[in-house]
Short mmCIF file of C-alpha atoms and ligand atoms in Angstrom, two decimals:
data_model
loop_
_atom_site.label_atom_id
_atom_site.label_comp_id
_atom_site.label_asym_id
_atom_site.label_seq_id
_atom_site.Cartn_x
_atom_site.Cartn_y
_atom_site.Cartn_z
CA MET A 89 25.52 -6.97 13.50
CA THR A 90 23.87 -9.58 15.68
CA ASP A 91 21.49 -12.02 14.13
CA ILE A 92 18.24 -10.33 15.04
CA TYR A 93 18.89 -6.85 13.66
CA TRP A 94 20.05 -5.61 10.31
CA ASP A 95 21.33 -2.23 11.51
CA GLU A 96 21.57 -2.62 15.25
CA THR A 97 22.88 0.89 15.94
CA ILE A 98 19.88 2.57 14.37
CA GLU A 99 17.26 -0.01 15.29
CA THR A 100 18.08 -0.02 18.98
CA MET A 101 19.28 3.57 19.38
CA PRO A 102 18.21 5.05 22.74
CA VAL A 103 15.01 7.04 22.25
CA GLU A 104 16.54 10.40 23.20
CA GLN A 105 19.32 9.94 20.68
CA LEU A 106 16.86 8.71 18.05
CA ARG A 107 14.72 11.84 18.47
CA GLN A 108 17.84 14.00 18.14
CA LEU A 109 18.82 12.20 14.94
CA GLN A 110 15.26 12.59 13.62
CA LEU A 111 15.34 16.30 14.38
CA GLU A 112 18.59 16.78 12.46
CA LYS A 113 17.29 14.76 9.55
CA LEU A 114 13.98 16.59 9.62
CA LYS A 115 15.71 19.97 9.33
CA ALA A 116 17.78 18.70 6.42
CA SER A 117 14.78 17.11 4.75
CA VAL A 118 12.70 20.29 4.98
CA ALA A 119 15.60 22.31 3.60
CA ARG A 120 15.91 19.91 0.67
CA ALA A 121 12.16 19.82 0.05
CA ALA A 122 12.07 23.63 -0.07
CA ASN A 123 13.92 23.42 -3.40
CA ALA A 124 10.96 21.74 -5.09
CA PRO A 125 8.72 24.27 -6.87
CA PHE A 126 5.65 22.99 -5.01
CA TYR A 127 7.18 23.60 -1.57
CA ARG A 128 8.97 26.76 -2.70
CA ASP A 129 5.58 28.26 -3.53
CA LEU A 130 4.31 27.23 -0.09
CA GLY A 131 7.18 29.18 1.46
CA LEU A 132 8.56 26.09 3.18
CA LYS A 133 11.99 27.58 3.67
CA ASP A 134 10.56 30.21 6.03
CA TYR A 135 9.33 27.65 8.56
CA ARG A 136 11.60 27.40 11.61
CA ILE A 137 12.17 23.97 13.08
CA GLU A 138 13.68 23.94 16.56
CA SER A 139 12.12 20.73 17.85
CA LEU A 140 10.17 17.73 16.58
CA ASP A 141 7.01 19.42 17.87
CA ASP A 142 7.47 22.12 15.25
CA LEU A 143 6.66 19.50 12.68
CA SER A 144 2.96 20.04 13.32
CA LYS A 145 3.33 23.63 12.10
CA LEU A 146 4.46 22.52 8.66
CA PRO A 147 1.93 22.29 5.83
CA VAL A 148 0.61 18.84 4.91
CA THR A 149 0.91 17.20 1.49
CA THR A 150 -1.89 15.22 -0.11
CA LYS A 151 -2.31 12.80 -2.99
CA GLN A 152 -4.08 15.62 -4.83
CA ASP A 153 -0.94 17.76 -4.39
CA LEU A 154 1.02 14.96 -6.03
CA ARG A 155 -1.39 14.96 -8.96
CA ASP A 156 -1.32 18.74 -9.24
CA SER A 157 2.47 18.71 -9.20
CA TYR A 158 2.67 16.40 -12.19
CA PRO A 159 5.14 16.06 -13.77
CA TYR A 160 8.08 17.77 -12.01
CA ARG A 161 6.93 20.24 -9.36
CA LEU A 162 7.84 17.99 -6.44
CA VAL A 163 11.35 17.18 -7.61
CA ALA A 164 13.81 18.76 -5.19
CA CYS A 165 17.12 17.87 -6.84
CA PRO A 166 18.60 18.42 -10.31
CA LEU A 167 16.72 16.17 -12.74
CA ASP A 168 19.89 14.44 -13.86
CA GLU A 169 20.28 13.00 -10.37
CA VAL A 170 16.95 11.20 -10.68
CA VAL A 171 17.38 7.59 -11.74
CA ARG A 172 13.94 6.08 -11.22
CA LEU A 173 10.34 7.05 -11.63
CA HIS A 174 7.41 5.06 -10.26
CA SER A 175 3.96 6.01 -11.38
CA SER A 176 0.46 4.95 -10.50
CA SER A 177 -2.69 5.40 -12.50
CA GLY A 178 -4.63 8.51 -11.55
CA THR A 179 -8.24 9.12 -10.70
CA THR A 180 -8.73 11.77 -13.34
CA GLY A 181 -6.18 10.67 -15.86
CA THR A 182 -3.33 12.42 -14.06
CA PRO A 183 -0.97 9.85 -12.64
CA THR A 184 0.98 10.37 -9.45
CA VAL A 185 4.69 10.00 -9.96
CA VAL A 186 7.40 9.42 -7.39
CA TYR A 187 11.07 10.03 -8.16
CA HIS A 188 14.11 8.38 -6.68
CA SER A 189 17.79 9.24 -6.81
CA LYS A 190 20.46 6.57 -6.56
CA ALA A 191 20.82 7.42 -2.87
CA ASP A 192 17.05 7.04 -2.39
CA ILE A 193 17.09 3.57 -3.91
CA ASP A 194 19.99 2.56 -1.67
CA ASN A 195 18.20 3.92 1.36
CA TRP A 196 14.99 2.12 0.43
CA THR A 197 16.98 -1.09 0.12
CA GLU A 198 18.39 -0.54 3.63
CA LEU A 199 14.93 0.10 5.06
CA THR A 200 13.40 -2.99 3.50
CA ALA A 201 16.42 -5.02 4.54
CA ARG A 202 15.74 -3.93 8.12
CA CYS A 203 12.13 -5.03 7.72
CA MET A 204 12.88 -8.45 6.44
CA PHE A 205 16.10 -9.14 8.17
CA THR A 206 14.52 -11.41 10.70
CA GLY A 207 12.55 -12.97 7.89
CA GLY A 208 14.46 -13.50 4.74
CA MET A 209 13.45 -12.71 1.26
CA GLY A 210 10.46 -11.15 -0.35
CA PHE A 211 11.05 -7.66 -1.50
CA HIS A 212 13.37 -7.82 -4.41
CA TYR A 213 16.20 -5.45 -3.50
CA ALA A 214 16.28 -6.19 0.16
CA GLY A 215 16.28 -9.87 -0.64
CA GLU A 216 19.31 -9.53 -2.85
CA HIS A 217 20.92 -7.11 -0.42
CA LEU A 218 20.64 -9.75 2.26
CA GLY A 219 22.18 -12.24 -0.12
CA CYS A 220 19.01 -14.25 -0.70
CA LEU A 221 18.15 -15.84 -4.02
CA THR A 222 15.26 -13.62 -5.04
CA LEU A 223 12.49 -14.63 -7.36
CA PRO A 224 10.16 -11.88 -8.53
CA THR A 225 6.92 -13.39 -9.83
CA GLY A 226 4.02 -11.33 -11.03
CA PRO A 227 0.48 -12.03 -9.91
CA GLY A 228 -1.69 -14.83 -11.24
CA ASN A 229 -0.97 -18.26 -12.71
CA THR A 230 -1.39 -20.09 -9.45
CA SER A 231 -0.15 -23.50 -10.59
CA ARG A 232 3.11 -21.93 -11.76
CA GLN A 233 3.49 -20.02 -8.49
CA LEU A 234 3.04 -23.25 -6.55
CA LYS A 235 5.51 -25.07 -8.77
CA PHE A 236 8.14 -22.36 -8.20
CA LEU A 237 7.52 -22.33 -4.47
CA LYS A 238 8.15 -26.06 -4.40
CA ASP A 239 10.91 -26.47 -6.99
CA PHE A 240 13.06 -23.65 -5.61
CA ASP A 241 12.49 -24.57 -1.96
CA VAL A 242 11.22 -21.06 -1.29
CA SER A 243 11.46 -20.27 2.41
CA VAL A 244 10.01 -16.74 2.51
CA ILE A 245 7.30 -15.16 0.42
CA HIS A 246 5.91 -11.65 0.17
CA VAL A 247 2.31 -11.90 -0.85
CA ILE A 248 -0.99 -10.08 -0.59
CA PRO A 249 -3.06 -11.83 2.09
CA SER A 250 -6.02 -12.61 -0.16
CA TYR A 251 -3.69 -14.34 -2.59
CA ALA A 252 -2.12 -16.35 0.21
CA LEU A 253 -5.63 -17.58 1.05
CA HIS A 254 -6.22 -18.34 -2.61
CA LEU A 255 -3.03 -20.43 -2.70
CA ALA A 256 -4.34 -22.25 0.37
CA ASP A 257 -7.67 -22.92 -1.34
CA THR A 258 -5.98 -24.23 -4.42
CA LEU A 259 -3.84 -26.66 -2.45
CA GLU A 260 -6.86 -27.77 -0.49
CA LYS A 261 -8.82 -28.46 -3.69
CA MET A 262 -5.92 -30.52 -4.97
CA SER A 263 -5.90 -32.39 -1.61
CA ILE A 264 -2.25 -31.44 -1.10
CA ASP A 265 -0.85 -31.14 2.40
CA PRO A 266 0.92 -27.75 2.35
CA ARG A 267 3.33 -28.72 5.09
CA LYS A 268 4.54 -31.72 3.08
CA TYR A 269 4.40 -29.95 -0.28
CA LEU A 270 6.26 -26.83 0.88
CA PRO A 271 8.36 -28.06 3.80
CA LYS A 272 10.90 -25.25 3.43
CA LEU A 273 8.39 -22.42 3.60
CA ARG A 274 8.85 -20.62 6.94
CA ILE A 275 7.66 -17.06 6.59
CA ALA A 276 5.16 -14.94 4.71
CA PHE A 277 5.13 -11.16 4.59
CA LEU A 278 1.57 -9.97 4.16
CA GLY A 279 1.11 -6.55 2.68
CA ALA A 280 -0.56 -4.19 0.20
CA GLU A 281 -4.08 -4.56 1.54
CA PRO A 282 -5.85 -4.41 4.89
CA HIS A 283 -6.35 -7.71 6.62
CA THR A 284 -7.38 -8.96 10.02
CA GLU A 285 -5.61 -10.87 12.75
CA GLU A 286 -7.84 -13.85 11.88
CA THR A 287 -6.58 -13.85 8.30
CA ARG A 288 -3.03 -13.90 9.60
CA GLN A 289 -3.85 -16.83 11.87
CA LYS A 290 -5.50 -18.74 9.03
CA ILE A 291 -2.44 -18.34 6.82
CA GLN A 292 -0.09 -19.30 9.64
CA ASP A 293 -2.09 -22.38 10.54
CA PHE A 294 -2.64 -23.62 7.03
CA PHE A 295 0.96 -23.40 5.87
CA GLY A 296 2.55 -23.95 9.28
CA ILE A 297 4.53 -20.72 8.99
CA LYS A 298 4.89 -17.31 10.62
CA ALA A 299 3.18 -14.40 8.85
CA PHE A 300 4.28 -10.80 9.35
CA ASN A 301 2.40 -7.64 8.48
CA SER A 302 4.31 -5.44 6.05
CA PHE A 303 3.10 -1.93 5.31
CA GLY A 304 4.04 0.56 2.66
CA LEU A 305 2.78 2.94 0.03
CA SER A 306 4.20 4.02 -3.29
CA GLU A 307 4.25 7.67 -2.31
CA MET A 308 6.86 6.81 0.28
CA ASN A 309 8.88 4.06 -1.36
CA GLY A 310 6.61 1.11 -1.53
CA PRO A 311 7.10 -1.73 0.92
CA GLY A 312 9.43 -1.15 3.82
CA VAL A 313 7.69 1.75 5.58
CA ALA A 314 6.66 -0.26 8.63
CA PHE A 315 6.91 -3.92 9.53
CA GLU A 316 6.29 -6.37 12.31
CA CYS A 317 9.18 -7.86 14.24
CA PRO A 318 9.13 -11.45 15.52
CA HIS A 319 6.92 -10.33 18.41
CA GLN A 320 4.05 -9.68 15.97
CA ASN A 321 2.75 -6.95 18.16
CA GLY A 322 2.40 -3.80 16.08
CA LEU A 323 4.47 -2.52 13.17
CA HIS A 324 7.75 -0.68 13.75
CA ILE A 325 7.78 2.43 11.60
CA TRP A 326 11.07 3.81 10.26
CA ASP A 327 10.55 7.31 8.91
CA GLU A 328 8.19 8.25 11.59
CA THR A 329 6.25 11.33 12.42
CA LEU A 330 2.64 11.09 13.33
CA LYS A 331 -0.05 13.63 13.62
CA PRO A 332 -0.31 14.28 17.30
CA VAL A 333 -3.23 12.31 18.69
CA PRO A 334 -2.74 10.74 22.10
CA GLU A 335 -1.01 7.37 22.13
CA GLY A 336 -3.52 4.60 21.56
CA GLN A 337 -6.11 6.85 19.92
CA GLN A 338 -6.91 6.27 16.28
CA GLY A 339 -5.68 8.82 13.79
CA GLU A 340 -4.45 9.20 10.27
CA LEU A 341 -0.88 8.20 9.59
CA VAL A 342 1.04 11.26 8.40
CA ILE A 343 4.58 10.64 7.22
CA THR A 344 7.55 12.91 6.58
CA THR A 345 10.52 11.51 4.70
CA LEU A 346 13.83 12.04 6.45
CA ASN A 347 16.38 10.82 3.94
CA ARG A 348 14.84 11.23 0.52
CA THR A 349 16.72 13.48 -1.87
CA ALA A 350 14.83 13.37 -5.18
CA MET A 351 11.35 13.90 -3.84
CA PRO A 352 11.14 14.61 -0.12
CA LEU A 353 7.57 14.73 1.18
CA ILE A 354 6.53 16.78 4.17
CA ARG A 355 3.68 15.52 6.35
CA TYR A 356 2.24 13.31 3.67
CA ARG A 357 -1.34 12.35 4.48
CA THR A 358 -1.57 8.61 3.85
CA LYS A 359 -5.31 8.46 4.71
CA ASP A 360 -4.54 5.20 6.49
CA LEU A 361 -6.08 4.90 9.94
CA THR A 362 -4.09 3.41 12.79
CA HIS A 363 -2.85 4.20 16.29
CA VAL A 364 0.46 4.24 18.09
CA VAL A 365 1.10 1.16 20.20
CA ALA A 366 2.20 2.28 23.65
CA GLY A 367 5.38 1.12 25.30
CA GLN A 368 8.58 -0.42 24.04
CA CYS A 369 8.72 -3.65 22.09
CA SER A 370 10.54 -6.55 23.69
CA CYS A 371 12.59 -7.08 20.53
CA GLY A 372 14.77 -4.15 21.63
CA ARG A 373 13.97 -1.88 18.71
CA THR A 374 13.31 1.64 19.85
CA HIS A 375 11.31 2.71 16.81
CA ARG A 376 7.70 3.32 17.62
CA ARG A 377 5.05 0.81 16.63
CA ILE A 378 1.74 1.37 14.90
CA ALA A 379 -1.21 -0.98 14.97
CA ARG A 380 -2.49 -2.98 12.00
CA MET A 381 -4.30 -0.58 9.63
CA GLN A 382 -7.93 -0.14 10.63
CA GLY A 383 -9.13 1.27 7.34
CA ARG A 384 -8.89 4.50 5.39
CA SER A 385 -10.30 7.97 5.85
CA ASP A 386 -11.05 8.40 2.15
CA ASP A 387 -13.10 6.26 -0.23
CA MET A 388 -10.17 4.43 -1.78
CA LEU A 389 -10.90 0.74 -2.26
CA ILE A 390 -8.23 -1.92 -2.31
CA LEU A 391 -9.05 -4.94 -4.44
CA LYS A 392 -6.48 -7.67 -5.01
CA GLY A 393 -3.90 -5.17 -3.80
CA VAL A 394 -4.93 -2.63 -6.45
CA ASN A 395 -6.02 0.86 -5.36
CA ILE A 396 -9.27 2.05 -6.86
CA PHE A 397 -11.23 5.26 -6.33
CA PRO A 398 -14.98 5.07 -7.06
CA MET A 399 -14.54 8.32 -9.00
CA GLN A 400 -12.51 6.44 -11.62
CA ILE A 401 -15.47 4.17 -12.24
CA GLU A 402 -17.91 7.05 -12.34
CA GLN A 403 -15.80 8.81 -14.93
CA VAL A 404 -15.84 5.82 -17.26
CA LEU A 405 -19.62 5.48 -16.84
CA VAL A 406 -20.56 9.11 -17.42
CA GLY A 407 -18.32 9.18 -20.48
CA THR A 408 -20.21 6.32 -22.13
CA PRO A 409 -23.27 7.11 -24.25
CA GLY A 410 -26.37 5.11 -23.26
CA VAL A 411 -25.47 5.06 -19.57
CA GLY A 412 -27.94 6.67 -17.15
CA ARG A 413 -27.34 8.53 -13.91
CA ASN A 414 -27.32 5.92 -11.21
CA TYR A 415 -24.75 3.23 -10.57
CA GLN A 416 -23.53 1.03 -7.76
CA ILE A 417 -20.28 -0.76 -7.03
CA ILE A 418 -20.64 -4.05 -5.18
CA LEU A 419 -17.65 -5.78 -3.67
CA GLU A 420 -17.82 -9.47 -2.88
CA ALA A 421 -15.52 -12.28 -1.97
CA LYS A 422 -15.37 -15.08 -4.54
CA GLY A 423 -13.60 -17.74 -2.59
CA HIS A 424 -10.81 -15.66 -1.12
CA ASN A 425 -10.57 -13.40 -4.11
CA ASP A 426 -12.10 -9.96 -4.19
CA HIS A 427 -14.63 -9.46 -6.91
CA MET A 428 -16.35 -6.34 -8.19
CA ILE A 429 -19.78 -5.97 -9.72
CA VAL A 430 -20.69 -2.66 -11.31
CA ARG A 431 -24.42 -2.17 -11.67
CA VAL A 432 -25.28 0.49 -14.20
CA GLU A 433 -28.61 2.11 -14.99
CA LEU A 434 -29.14 2.75 -18.67
CA ASP A 435 -30.99 5.44 -20.59
CA PRO A 436 -34.57 4.33 -21.34
CA ALA A 437 -33.78 4.55 -25.06
CA MET A 438 -31.32 1.68 -24.72
CA PHE A 439 -34.15 -0.69 -23.94
CA ALA A 440 -35.93 0.19 -27.18
CA GLY A 441 -33.05 -1.32 -29.15
CA ASP A 442 -32.14 -4.96 -29.59
CA LEU A 443 -30.37 -7.34 -27.25
CA ALA A 444 -27.18 -7.26 -29.32
CA SER A 445 -26.64 -3.55 -28.69
CA LEU A 446 -27.02 -4.14 -24.94
CA GLU A 447 -24.44 -6.91 -25.10
CA LYS A 448 -22.13 -4.61 -27.03
CA LEU A 449 -22.50 -1.86 -24.44
CA LYS A 450 -21.78 -4.32 -21.65
CA THR A 451 -18.56 -5.49 -23.32
CA LYS A 452 -17.53 -1.92 -24.03
CA LEU A 453 -18.05 -0.90 -20.39
CA THR A 454 -16.23 -3.96 -19.09
CA HIS A 455 -13.17 -3.20 -21.23
CA ALA A 456 -13.19 0.51 -20.47
CA LEU A 457 -13.40 -0.20 -16.74
CA ARG A 458 -10.65 -2.78 -16.91
CA ASP A 459 -8.40 -0.30 -18.71
CA GLU A 460 -9.04 2.30 -16.03
CA ILE A 461 -8.95 0.27 -12.81
CA LEU A 462 -6.85 -2.71 -13.94
CA ILE A 463 -9.41 -5.16 -12.59
CA THR A 464 -12.16 -6.77 -14.65
CA PRO A 465 -15.54 -6.23 -13.01
CA ASP A 466 -18.82 -7.95 -13.83
CA VAL A 467 -20.99 -5.30 -15.42
CA GLU A 468 -24.74 -5.59 -14.82
CA LEU A 469 -27.06 -3.43 -16.89
CA CYS A 470 -30.22 -2.23 -15.13
CA GLU A 471 -33.38 -0.52 -16.29
CA PRO A 472 -33.91 3.09 -15.23
CA GLY A 473 -34.91 3.09 -11.57
CA GLY A 474 -33.45 -0.40 -11.16
CA ILE A 475 -30.95 0.68 -8.51
CA PRO A 476 -32.44 1.81 -5.20
CA VAL A 477 -31.87 5.52 -4.58
CA ALA A 478 -30.58 6.38 -1.13
CA GLU A 479 -32.44 9.01 0.86
CA GLY A 480 -29.33 10.96 1.73
CA LYS A 481 -25.89 10.69 0.23
CA ALA A 482 -25.75 8.17 -2.61
CA VAL A 483 -24.46 4.79 -1.53
CA ARG A 484 -22.11 4.09 -4.39
CA VAL A 485 -20.14 1.28 -2.81
CA VAL A 486 -21.62 -1.74 -1.11
CA ASP A 487 -18.85 -3.80 0.44
CA ASN A 488 -20.09 -7.33 1.15
CA ARG A 489 -16.63 -8.75 1.72
CA PRO A 490 -16.35 -10.45 5.11
CA ARG A 491 -14.31 -8.30 7.48
P1 AMP B 698 0.26 1.41 -3.02
O1 AMP B 698 0.45 2.89 -3.14
O2 AMP B 698 -0.32 0.76 -4.19
O3 AMP B 698 1.52 0.79 -2.51
O4 AMP B 698 -0.85 1.21 -1.85
C1 AMP B 698 -0.64 1.75 -0.59
C2 AMP B 698 -1.84 1.54 0.28
O5 AMP B 698 -2.10 0.15 0.44
C3 AMP B 698 -1.62 2.07 1.67
O6 AMP B 698 -1.85 3.46 1.76
C4 AMP B 698 -2.63 1.23 2.46
O7 AMP B 698 -3.94 1.78 2.36
C5 AMP B 698 -2.59 -0.11 1.75
N1 AMP B 698 -1.68 -1.06 2.44
C6 AMP B 698 -0.42 -1.40 2.10
N2 AMP B 698 0.10 -2.31 2.96
C7 AMP B 698 -0.86 -2.56 3.88
C8 AMP B 698 -0.94 -3.40 5.04
N3 AMP B 698 0.06 -4.18 5.43
N4 AMP B 698 -2.09 -3.36 5.76
C9 AMP B 698 -3.13 -2.57 5.38
N5 AMP B 698 -3.11 -1.77 4.30
C10 AMP B 698 -2.00 -1.76 3.55
ZN1 ZN B 699 9.66 -5.33 17.98
#
């Protein structure tokens, strides 16, 4: 191990050899996946894989498939080998669940360790695996976060970019010089939500640190799917297989797991839009790079790092008596924080009642929405016809956040 790689053999493996290894692992992964009822029913075991190109003949897997397979239809190993379950809230009440065996957890740790090796700590397991003192702190309570950063001489943080900007704002308001207050801070990993190169620059300049893009999704493992190396020029992706669009052309990132045992996924459609960065990176890693995410091909919104589908909001609204047909979701930036306003048209009858019943409805909607999407929106009640009706497809989401 030299001091710029975590697993030099794999990270710098000659491309030919890497493709061969991927092919072997792909065959094994497909064979394992075929044991899961979902893939068994798709007849996965009958697909022949002779080369990496054959990958494109395999069926794809979607988030909806994950929901439909709830609770166990995507588990490919005996249930008693599963040691961990991660779940996320679902759009229609059905959560998506992802299972991990002990080997999966170990592999995830290795992958994240590779991602942060040049950095330091951030993701819990990898941090500990690298021998770093690791401090998991939940979101919120900014003054406490700042105190910890200072008191424990934190050198590396993993943070959602909008929160990093919020920390910057807070320090600025307190007239604190970040470079004097946090002299040990060297690196930030920015992940969980799309952000621009300018945001990265802002964070780097304010804190006087290096900021690296870190990409992941819970359906894979979570963080550790792709990361930037010190060259900050595209994200190296570990378990890689992309839908074949020409290099440089934007497409949807489609990922096949190569090592997972509990819940292998074949050609999982992430809905994240990116492109392959041409050429080899000067860091010496041979794994392909993808560009910073350009957006998504579905209507999923990411607010404060939380994934939200407009359908979730619609479901709460239509299930509430007194609510009319039209609604609109407005996204704004409050300082550097994302903020959501939900404008709701009411039934005419609601306006015949008193003000108190309107207030009650507003509170009820706010709580119901918070329970569903985990973020507290501002609810605005409108009279019937109060929300402009689009000529064509309804414009449900108005995103006023600066890009
Ligand atoms: P989750 O399943 O909650 O981990 O969210 C995964 C989604 O968050 C991904 O599919 C992306 O849309 C988004 N995401 C995560 N990391 C990044 C990143 N570094 N840049 C842009 N989007 C990201
Ligand atoms: Zn590199």
